[in-house]
Amino acid sequence: MNGLLTGKRIVVTGAARGLGRSFAAAVAEAGATVVMCDILADALSDSAASLREQGAQVESHTIDLADPASISAAFNAIAEGGAIDGLVNNAALATGVGGKTMMEYDIDLWDRVMQVNVRGTWLVSQAAVPLLAQTPHAKIVNVASDTALWGAPRLMAYVASKGAIISMTRSMARELGPQGICVNAIAPGLTRVEATEYVPAERHQLYEQGRALAGAQHPDDVNGTVLYLLSPLANFVTGQLLPVNGGFVFN
Ligand SMILES: NC(=O)c1ccc[n+]([C@@H]2O[C@H](COP(=O)([O-])OP(=O)(O)OC[C@H]3O[C@@H](n4cnc5c(N)ncnc54)[C@H](O)[C@@H]3O)[C@@H](O)[C@H]2O)c1
């Protein structure tokens, strides 16, 4: 993918670890300057340093999606470096949010998931639009989840938040299209990262045996779709949802 994103400046949220770190590395390898954002300051600084050691152009900013002031502060700092060409809305509360049925779910946890995953994604996008609007064919890639497509049980707030991401993607595509900004979503299937080590073995088995392309999913399996949606190859693609799950569930 070398050169696909040369000269671009792309923000990836939730880039300290997991899928976000993998997207950041892929974006940098494709030639872009990557702006890595996360709430985990130490992990962010380690991940940014390791990408720099590999020769990547990296900026990094701590951000808390639950805190509108933190989002403004991070984007004011990002704006000092000028326009951006892309935003990957990857950060989310994705761990410690499952295991309870809708009858047992806790209101505080429900609110927290919505605050970070839904409101946070909206506010980050809102802060990014003035920077995206300065470049032609700018791109937003929202990270949903295929759990929203098949209705994974014992995970309802998370699933609802990812359903909202899919709907917001469509609405954002229509609102931002006149400014030339494409907005799409991906729906990864269960992917092997640090965070999913805590997912029960049966859920991993369900995915690994239920995929058309049987087997485990790794971050590398998702990178290509993110690069495509950020690239000029996708200049006429907007409002779409691309499941990247080895064919576990179809859109
Ligand atoms: N791994 C999977 O199986 C899978 C499947 C489908 C979708 N996803 C989605 O992919 C994305 C990445 O998930 P992951 O699996 O790498 O998990 P993860 O928990 O490792 O990644 C989430 C990242 O978001 C950051 N984050 C959490 N709360 C934040 C906040 N308030 N402000 C800023 N950053 C915050 C975390 O620190 C972390 O770096 C998430 O949107 C998740 O919902 C993951």
XYZ file of C-alpha atoms and ligand atoms in Angstrom:
295
model
C 0.000 0.000 0.000
C 3.066 2.224 -0.166
C 2.226 5.654 -1.577
C -1.582 5.292 -1.524
C -1.893 8.147 0.997
C 1.290 10.094 0.280
C 1.171 13.723 1.402
C -2.013 13.297 3.430
C -2.531 14.062 7.117
C -4.918 11.667 8.819
C -6.283 11.551 12.360
C -6.868 8.151 13.977
C -8.645 8.085 17.351
C -8.145 5.217 19.779
C -4.705 4.749 18.231
C -2.812 3.728 21.386
C -3.542 0.028 20.962
C -5.575 -2.622 19.189
C -7.209 -1.920 15.845
C -6.514 1.824 16.080
C -2.772 1.296 16.473
C -2.856 -1.056 13.501
C -4.779 1.493 11.382
C -2.284 4.214 12.393
C 0.669 2.044 11.344
C -1.005 1.174 8.021
C -1.863 4.825 7.311
C 1.749 5.840 8.004
C 3.074 3.006 5.859
C 0.814 4.228 3.044
C 2.681 7.549 3.145
C 0.502 9.804 5.319
C 1.358 11.764 8.422
C -0.689 10.103 11.125
C -2.194 12.051 14.017
C -2.681 9.505 16.792
C -5.194 10.320 19.554
C -6.175 8.346 22.651
C -7.121 8.675 26.306
C -4.308 6.285 27.340
C -1.409 8.750 27.481
C 1.399 6.256 28.203
C 0.319 3.645 25.666
C -0.195 6.421 23.117
C 3.274 7.760 23.652
C 4.801 4.240 23.378
C 2.876 3.427 20.195
C 3.736 6.809 18.631
C 7.413 6.356 19.534
C 7.553 2.891 18.027
C 6.016 4.119 14.748
C 8.496 7.030 14.649
C 11.354 4.558 15.103
C 10.106 2.810 11.975
C 10.363 6.112 10.084
C 6.709 7.178 10.233
C 5.591 10.815 10.389
C 3.604 10.878 13.622
C 1.847 13.473 15.753
C 0.059 12.483 18.947
C -2.522 14.075 21.221
C -4.321 12.809 24.298
C -8.076 13.127 24.065
C -11.069 12.019 26.128
C -14.125 11.452 23.977
C -16.354 11.787 27.036
C -15.170 15.350 27.600
C -16.148 18.015 25.039
C -13.431 20.380 26.368
C -10.757 17.734 25.822
C -11.979 17.175 22.238
C -11.826 20.933 21.529
C -8.351 21.209 23.055
C -7.009 18.296 21.005
C -8.456 19.655 17.745
C -7.188 23.178 18.473
C -3.722 21.643 18.767
C -4.259 19.565 15.595
C -5.435 22.714 13.756
C -2.068 24.345 14.466
C -0.596 21.841 12.002
C -3.127 22.844 9.322
C -5.755 20.928 7.380
C -6.427 17.214 7.573
C -7.388 14.810 4.772
C -8.978 12.089 6.829
C -10.396 11.019 10.170
C -10.761 7.465 11.443
C -13.313 7.456 14.259
C -12.026 4.301 15.925
C -11.953 5.156 19.660
C -14.726 3.552 21.656
C -15.530 1.996 24.957
C -15.216 -1.563 23.717
C -13.960 -3.430 26.780
C -15.768 -4.160 30.029
C -19.115 -3.439 28.368
C -20.456 -6.967 27.887
C -21.575 -10.009 29.827
C -24.947 -8.711 31.032
C -28.376 -9.129 29.478
C -30.721 -6.210 28.882
C -32.470 -7.237 32.127
C -29.270 -6.830 34.126
C -27.584 -3.888 32.367
C -26.501 -0.981 34.505
C -27.803 2.542 33.655
C -24.460 4.220 34.383
C -22.616 1.862 32.063
C -25.274 2.353 29.356
C -24.866 6.139 29.621
C -21.079 5.927 29.594
C -21.059 3.749 26.443
C -23.366 6.191 24.661
C -21.373 9.194 25.878
C -18.070 7.887 24.532
C -19.112 5.875 21.480
C -21.979 7.960 20.102
C -21.682 11.497 21.464
C -17.877 11.332 21.381
C -17.844 10.257 17.725
C -20.240 13.075 16.833
C -18.194 15.708 18.703
C -14.879 14.519 17.247
C -16.386 14.632 13.759
C -17.803 18.107 14.422
C -14.371 19.336 15.547
C -12.695 17.734 12.517
C -15.022 19.050 9.800
C -13.483 22.556 9.524
C -10.065 20.927 8.989
C -11.405 18.299 6.573
C -13.334 20.885 4.562
C -10.032 22.570 3.634
C -8.924 19.585 1.535
C -10.616 18.153 -1.568
C -12.070 14.639 -1.263
C -11.596 14.440 2.509
C -12.694 11.229 4.192
C -14.239 10.098 7.461
C -14.175 6.390 8.297
C -16.351 5.398 11.248
C -15.616 2.133 13.005
C -18.880 0.317 13.751
C -19.076 -3.417 14.506
C -20.784 -6.386 12.941
C -22.371 -7.049 16.344
C -24.838 -4.318 15.330
C -25.791 -6.384 12.266
C -26.386 -9.735 13.947
C -27.547 -8.394 17.326
C -24.931 -9.959 19.581
C -26.554 -10.779 22.943
C -25.223 -9.687 26.355
C -23.693 -6.588 24.799
C -26.711 -4.381 24.161
C -25.415 -0.869 24.932
C -22.332 -1.465 22.802
C -24.423 -2.972 19.999
C -26.842 -0.023 20.145
C -23.928 2.431 20.064
C -22.537 0.736 16.949
C -25.997 0.766 15.331
C -25.980 4.502 15.973
C -22.575 4.795 14.287
C -24.019 3.137 11.163
C -27.005 5.516 11.121
C -24.862 8.571 11.869
C -22.586 7.624 8.975
C -25.513 7.907 6.563
C -26.697 11.201 7.998
C -23.173 12.642 8.060
C -22.619 11.540 4.448
C -25.628 13.579 3.328
C -24.756 16.618 5.460
C -21.053 16.680 4.554
C -21.335 15.617 0.903
C -21.824 19.219 -0.260
C -18.401 20.001 1.282
C -16.870 17.113 -0.657
C -16.369 14.968 2.449
C -17.038 11.230 2.091
C -18.266 9.425 5.206
C -18.305 5.627 5.387
C -18.328 2.975 8.083
C -16.682 -0.380 8.506
C -18.077 -3.190 10.619
C -15.237 -5.438 11.764
C -15.992 -8.877 13.090
C -14.469 -10.147 16.324
C -10.768 -9.375 15.910
C -7.861 -10.717 17.957
C -6.455 -7.715 19.895
C -5.464 -7.175 23.541
C -9.021 -6.095 24.391
C -10.706 -9.208 22.966
C -8.557 -11.585 25.022
C -11.289 -11.121 27.656
C -14.098 -12.136 25.298
C -15.362 -15.627 26.260
C -13.827 -18.485 24.251
C -17.294 -19.551 23.014
C -17.774 -16.167 21.296
C -14.393 -16.520 19.548
C -15.393 -20.046 18.511
C -18.769 -18.860 17.200
C -17.016 -16.362 14.920
C -14.157 -18.597 13.868
C -16.442 -21.476 12.905
C -19.231 -19.275 11.493
C -17.172 -17.297 8.986
C -17.366 -18.095 5.276
C -13.584 -17.695 5.458
C -13.201 -19.828 8.563
C -10.637 -18.811 11.165
C -9.495 -15.985 13.393
C -9.539 -12.307 12.337
C -6.510 -10.091 12.990
C -6.056 -6.301 12.680
C -4.165 -6.761 9.389
C -7.345 -8.209 7.922
C -9.101 -4.856 8.490
C -6.369 -2.364 7.544
C -6.869 -2.610 3.780
C -10.528 -1.559 3.900
C -9.664 1.486 6.019
C -6.879 2.467 3.598
C -9.228 2.057 0.637
C -11.929 4.245 2.202
C -9.346 6.939 3.039
C -7.827 6.867 -0.441
C -8.700 8.484 -3.779
C -9.962 5.042 -4.879
C -13.069 5.769 -2.784
C -13.716 9.354 -3.918
C -17.262 8.488 -5.079
C -18.174 6.180 -2.197
C -20.128 7.674 0.681
C -22.737 6.694 3.268
C -21.788 3.026 2.947
C -21.149 0.273 5.452
C -18.488 -2.316 4.697
C -18.480 -5.341 6.977
C -14.957 -6.759 7.308
C -15.549 -10.042 9.056
C -14.558 -12.919 6.786
C -18.211 -13.439 5.926
C -19.633 -14.050 9.425
C -22.677 -11.895 8.695
C -23.558 -10.157 5.436
C -24.803 -6.589 5.062
N -11.608 -5.973 18.281
C -12.817 -6.312 17.832
O -13.204 -7.481 17.844
C -13.723 -5.267 17.257
C -14.788 -5.700 16.440
C -15.639 -4.753 15.901
C -15.437 -3.412 16.147
N -14.397 -3.028 16.956
C -14.227 -1.599 17.167
O -12.904 -1.270 16.830
C -12.482 -0.144 17.595
C -11.191 -0.479 18.315
O -11.441 -1.500 19.242
P -10.327 -2.499 19.792
O -10.867 -3.854 19.672
O -9.009 -2.185 19.216
O -10.405 -2.187 21.369
P -9.520 -1.243 22.303
O -10.255 -1.119 23.577
O -8.138 -1.762 22.325
O -9.505 0.115 21.495
C -10.287 1.227 21.792
C -9.379 2.425 21.910
O -10.198 3.561 22.211
C -9.624 4.217 23.311
N -10.646 4.913 24.102
C -11.581 4.352 24.917
N -12.279 5.292 25.540
C -11.787 6.483 25.098
C -12.109 7.831 25.391
N -13.050 8.170 26.290
N -11.423 8.812 24.747
C -10.436 8.492 23.868
N -10.087 7.240 23.570
C -10.757 6.246 24.180
C -8.952 3.130 24.139
O -7.990 3.664 25.018
C -8.377 2.234 23.067
O -7.086 2.617 22.677
C -13.635 0.178 18.534
O -14.462 1.150 17.932
C -14.387 -1.131 18.598
O -15.722 -0.948 18.956
C -13.548 -3.927 17.506
